Amino acid sequence: MKKLAIMGSGNGSNFEAIIKHFQNRNDVEIICLCNVKDAYIFERAKNLGIKSQHLPFGESFEYFSQNKFDLVVLAGYMRILPENVLKAMGDVINIHPALLPSFKGKDSIRDAYECGVKVSGVTVHYVVPEVDSGRIIAQYPVFIDNGMHLDEFEAEMHAVEHKLYPIVVEKVLDDKVFDFQDLMKNECSGGCSSGCDGGCCK
Ligand code: GRF
C-alpha cells in the first residue's frame, strides 16, 4: 500500500481532481491535511469519503516526523515550509499557476496577465525551502488570446491544473516520468471510448 498526503489551505479543487483520478487505485491510501480549520477542502474530503485532518502549521514537523508518506502533494497550501519540516516530509511536490521560473508568488495568474504575456501555463515542481524554486517535473501551456479577459484566462488555467496535476501525481508516485503524451491520452474528442470518465466530454 502506498501512502499519499494531499495538503491544502482553502478551496481544494485540485485535491478533488486528484481524488477522482485515483478512485480506481485501491493500492493507494490518501489523507487530506489542511492547516485552516474551516477550509472548504474538508467539505470536499467528506463528500469524497477521504480521511482528513486539521494540521496546524506549527505541528507539521512533529506530524511528519511520526507519519511517513511515499509522496506529499501540496495543492493550494499557503504556508512556506522550512527546511527541517521538508526533510521530515520526504518527497514533496507543488502546483504553480505560471510557467516557472517566471511569475513566482501568489498572484502569478494576474501578474502574468497584466504583464501581457501571450503564453503562460501550469508548472508542477518539487518543493524546496525557496518558494516556487524546486526542480520542474511538468509544464503545460495556456495561450492568452487578444481580448481574453482575466477571468477567462484564470478559468482556463484552473482547468489545465485539474487535468495535469492528477496525472503528474500518479507518475511521481509510481516512479514514472511524465511526458506530454500522457496528457493527450486523457483528452477525449467526444466518443468516450478511451477511458474518459465523462469529465472532458460534454
Ligand atoms: C491553484 O491555483 C494552485 O495552482 C495554487 O493554489 C490554487 C489552489 O486552488 N498553488 P485549489 O485549492 O486547488 O482550488
CSV table of C-alpha atoms and ligand atoms in Angstrom, one decimal:
chain,number,residue,atom,x,y,z
A,1,MET,CA,0.0,0.0,0.0
A,2,LYS,CA,1.4,3.4,-1.0
A,3,LYS,CA,0.7,6.4,1.2
A,4,LEU,CA,-0.2,9.8,-0.2
A,5,ALA,CA,-0.8,13.0,1.7
A,6,ILE,CA,-2.5,16.0,0.0
A,7,MET,CA,-2.1,19.3,1.8
A,8,GLY,CA,-4.3,22.4,1.2
A,9,SER,CA,-5.4,25.6,2.9
A,10,GLY,CA,-8.6,26.5,1.1
A,11,ASN,CA,-10.8,25.6,-1.8
A,12,GLY,CA,-9.4,22.2,-2.7
A,13,SER,CA,-10.4,21.9,-6.4
A,14,ASN,CA,-7.0,20.3,-7.2
A,15,PHE,CA,-7.4,17.9,-4.3
A,16,GLU,CA,-10.8,16.8,-5.7
A,17,ALA,CA,-9.4,16.3,-9.2
A,18,ILE,CA,-6.6,14.1,-7.8
A,19,ILE,CA,-9.0,12.0,-5.7
A,20,LYS,CA,-11.3,11.4,-8.7
A,21,HIS,CA,-8.3,10.3,-10.8
A,22,PHE,CA,-7.2,7.9,-8.1
A,23,GLN,CA,-10.7,6.4,-7.4
A,24,ASN,CA,-9.7,3.1,-9.0
A,25,ARG,CA,-6.4,2.8,-7.3
A,26,ASN,CA,-7.1,0.7,-4.2
A,27,ASP,CA,-3.4,0.3,-3.6
A,28,VAL,CA,-3.0,4.0,-2.5
A,29,GLU,CA,-4.1,5.3,0.9
A,30,ILE,CA,-4.8,9.0,0.8
A,31,ILE,CA,-5.2,11.6,3.6
A,32,CYS,CA,-6.1,15.2,3.3
A,33,LEU,CA,-4.2,17.6,5.6
A,34,CYS,CA,-5.2,21.2,6.0
A,35,ASN,CA,-3.8,24.0,8.2
A,36,VAL,CA,-7.0,26.1,8.1
A,37,LYS,CA,-9.8,24.8,10.3
A,38,ASP,CA,-12.9,25.7,8.4
A,39,ALA,CA,-11.5,25.4,4.8
A,40,TYR,CA,-13.8,24.1,2.1
A,41,ILE,CA,-11.3,21.3,1.3
A,42,PHE,CA,-12.7,19.5,4.4
A,43,GLU,CA,-16.2,19.5,2.9
A,44,ARG,CA,-14.8,18.1,-0.3
A,45,ALA,CA,-12.9,15.4,1.6
A,46,LYS,CA,-16.1,14.4,3.5
A,47,ASN,CA,-18.1,14.2,0.3
A,48,LEU,CA,-15.5,12.2,-1.4
A,49,GLY,CA,-15.1,9.8,1.5
A,50,ILE,CA,-11.4,10.7,2.1
A,51,LYS,CA,-9.9,10.9,5.6
A,52,SER,CA,-8.9,14.4,6.6
A,53,GLN,CA,-7.1,16.1,9.5
A,54,HIS,CA,-6.6,19.6,10.6
A,55,LEU,CA,-2.8,20.1,10.9
A,56,PRO,CA,-1.8,23.5,12.3
A,57,PHE,CA,1.3,24.8,10.6
A,58,GLY,CA,3.3,24.7,13.9
A,59,GLU,CA,2.6,21.0,14.3
A,60,SER,CA,3.9,20.0,10.9
A,61,PHE,CA,7.4,18.9,12.0
A,62,GLU,CA,6.1,16.7,14.7
A,63,TYR,CA,3.4,15.2,12.5
A,64,PHE,CA,5.7,14.3,9.6
A,65,SER,CA,8.4,13.0,11.9
A,66,GLN,CA,5.8,10.5,13.1
A,67,ASN,CA,3.9,9.9,9.9
A,68,LYS,CA,5.7,8.9,6.7
A,69,PHE,CA,4.4,9.1,3.2
A,70,ASP,CA,5.6,8.0,-0.2
A,71,LEU,CA,4.6,11.4,-1.5
A,72,VAL,CA,3.3,14.7,-0.1
A,73,VAL,CA,1.3,16.8,-2.6
A,74,LEU,CA,0.7,20.5,-2.0
A,75,ALA,CA,-2.5,21.7,-3.6
A,76,GLY,CA,-3.1,25.3,-2.6
A,77,TYR,CA,-1.1,25.1,0.6
A,78,MET,CA,-0.5,28.7,1.6
A,79,ARG,CA,2.4,28.4,4.1
A,80,ILE,CA,6.1,28.3,3.4
A,81,LEU,CA,7.6,25.0,4.7
A,82,PRO,CA,11.0,25.4,6.3
A,83,GLU,CA,13.9,23.0,5.6
A,84,ASN,CA,13.6,20.9,8.7
A,85,VAL,CA,9.9,20.2,8.0
A,86,LEU,CA,10.5,19.5,4.3
A,87,LYS,CA,13.2,16.9,5.3
A,88,ALA,CA,10.8,15.2,7.6
A,89,MET,CA,8.2,15.2,4.8
A,90,GLY,CA,10.2,13.3,2.2
A,91,ASP,CA,9.3,13.9,-1.4
A,92,VAL,CA,7.0,17.0,-1.7
A,93,ILE,CA,5.6,18.4,-4.9
A,94,ASN,CA,3.5,21.5,-5.7
A,95,ILE,CA,1.5,23.0,-8.5
A,96,HIS,CA,2.0,26.7,-9.5
A,97,PRO,CA,-0.2,28.6,-11.9
A,98,ALA,CA,2.6,30.1,-14.1
A,99,LEU,CA,5.5,28.8,-16.3
A,100,LEU,CA,8.2,28.9,-13.6
A,101,PRO,CA,10.8,30.3,-13.2
A,102,SER,CA,8.6,33.2,-14.4
A,103,PHE,CA,5.9,34.7,-12.2
A,104,LYS,CA,6.6,33.2,-8.8
A,105,GLY,CA,4.4,34.2,-5.8
A,106,LYS,CA,0.7,34.0,-5.0
A,107,ASP,CA,-0.6,36.4,-7.7
A,108,SER,CA,1.0,34.7,-10.6
A,109,ILE,CA,-2.1,34.4,-12.8
A,110,ARG,CA,-2.8,38.2,-12.5
A,111,ASP,CA,0.8,39.1,-12.7
A,112,ALA,CA,1.3,37.2,-16.0
A,113,TYR,CA,-1.9,38.6,-17.5
A,114,GLU,CA,-1.1,42.2,-16.5
A,115,CYS,CA,2.4,41.8,-17.9
A,116,GLY,CA,0.9,41.0,-21.3
A,117,VAL,CA,2.5,37.6,-21.8
A,118,LYS,CA,1.0,35.6,-24.7
A,119,VAL,CA,1.8,32.2,-23.3
A,120,SER,CA,1.5,31.2,-19.6
A,121,GLY,CA,0.7,27.8,-18.2
A,122,VAL,CA,1.0,25.5,-15.3
A,123,THR,CA,4.1,24.0,-13.6
A,124,VAL,CA,4.4,21.0,-11.3
A,125,HIS,CA,7.7,21.1,-9.3
A,126,TYR,CA,9.5,19.6,-6.3
A,127,VAL,CA,9.3,21.8,-3.2
A,128,VAL,CA,12.5,23.3,-1.7
A,129,PRO,CA,12.7,25.9,1.0
A,130,GLU,CA,12.9,28.8,-1.5
A,131,VAL,CA,9.4,29.5,-2.7
A,132,ASP,CA,8.4,28.2,-6.2
A,133,SER,CA,12.0,27.2,-7.0
A,134,GLY,CA,12.4,23.4,-6.9
A,135,ARG,CA,13.2,21.3,-9.9
A,136,ILE,CA,10.4,21.3,-12.6
A,137,ILE,CA,8.6,18.0,-13.2
A,138,ALA,CA,6.0,19.0,-15.8
A,139,GLN,CA,4.6,22.1,-17.5
A,140,TYR,CA,1.7,22.7,-19.8
A,141,PRO,CA,0.9,25.9,-21.7
A,142,VAL,CA,-2.1,28.2,-21.7
A,143,PHE,CA,-2.3,30.7,-24.6
A,144,ILE,CA,-3.6,34.2,-23.9
A,145,ASP,CA,-5.5,35.3,-26.9
A,146,ASN,CA,-6.0,39.0,-27.7
A,147,GLY,CA,-9.1,40.2,-25.9
A,148,MET,CA,-9.2,37.3,-23.4
A,149,HIS,CA,-10.4,38.5,-20.1
A,150,LEU,CA,-8.6,37.8,-16.8
A,151,ASP,CA,-11.4,35.6,-15.5
A,152,GLU,CA,-11.5,33.5,-18.7
A,153,PHE,CA,-7.7,33.1,-18.5
A,154,GLU,CA,-8.0,32.2,-14.9
A,155,ALA,CA,-10.7,29.6,-15.6
A,156,GLU,CA,-8.6,28.0,-18.3
A,157,MET,CA,-5.5,27.9,-16.0
A,158,HIS,CA,-7.5,26.0,-13.4
A,159,ALA,CA,-9.0,23.6,-16.0
A,160,VAL,CA,-5.4,22.8,-17.1
A,161,GLU,CA,-4.3,22.4,-13.5
A,162,HIS,CA,-7.1,19.9,-12.9
A,163,LYS,CA,-6.0,17.8,-15.9
A,164,LEU,CA,-2.3,18.0,-15.4
A,165,TYR,CA,-1.8,17.6,-11.7
A,166,PRO,CA,-3.6,14.2,-11.2
A,167,ILE,CA,-1.6,12.6,-14.0
A,168,VAL,CA,1.7,14.0,-12.7
A,169,VAL,CA,1.0,13.0,-9.1
A,170,GLU,CA,0.3,9.4,-10.3
A,171,LYS,CA,3.5,9.4,-12.4
A,172,VAL,CA,5.7,10.6,-9.5
A,173,LEU,CA,4.1,8.2,-7.0
A,174,ASP,CA,4.7,5.3,-9.4
A,175,ASP,CA,8.3,6.5,-10.1
A,176,LYS,CA,7.5,7.1,-13.8
A,177,VAL,CA,8.4,10.1,-16.0
A,178,PHE,CA,5.7,12.5,-17.2
A,179,ASP,CA,5.6,13.4,-20.9
A,180,PHE,CA,3.1,15.3,-22.9
A,181,GLN,CA,1.5,12.2,-24.4
A,182,ASP,CA,0.2,11.3,-21.0
A,183,LEU,CA,-1.9,14.4,-21.0
A,184,MET,CA,-3.1,13.9,-24.6
A,185,LYS,CA,-4.2,10.4,-23.9
A,186,ASN,CA,-6.6,11.7,-21.3
A,187,GLU,CA,-8.2,14.1,-23.7
A,188,CYS,CA,-11.3,12.8,-25.4
A,189,SER,CA,-12.6,14.0,-28.7
A,190,GLY,CA,-16.2,13.1,-27.9
A,191,GLY,CA,-16.6,9.4,-28.1
A,192,CYS,CA,-15.6,8.5,-24.6
A,193,SER,CA,-14.1,5.2,-25.8
A,194,SER,CA,-10.7,5.7,-24.4
A,195,GLY,CA,-11.2,5.6,-20.7
A,196,CYS,CA,-12.6,9.1,-20.4
A,197,ASP,CA,-14.6,9.5,-17.2
A,198,GLY,CA,-17.0,11.9,-18.8
A,199,GLY,CA,-15.4,15.0,-17.4
A,200,CYS,CA,-13.9,16.1,-20.7
A,201,CYS,CA,-16.7,15.0,-23.0
A,202,LYS,CA,-19.6,17.4,-22.8
B,1,GRF,C1,-4.2,26.7,-7.5
B,1,GRF,O1,-4.3,27.7,-8.5
B,1,GRF,C2,-2.8,26.2,-7.3
B,1,GRF,O2,-2.0,26.3,-8.5
B,1,GRF,C3,-2.2,27.2,-6.4
B,1,GRF,O3,-3.3,27.5,-5.5
B,1,GRF,C4,-4.5,27.2,-6.1
B,1,GRF,C5,-5.3,26.2,-5.3
B,1,GRF,O4,-6.6,26.0,-5.7
B,1,GRF,N1,-1.0,26.7,-5.8
B,1,GRF,P1,-7.4,24.8,-5.1
B,1,GRF,O5,-7.4,25.0,-3.6
B,1,GRF,O6,-6.8,23.5,-5.5
B,1,GRF,O7,-8.8,25.0,-5.7
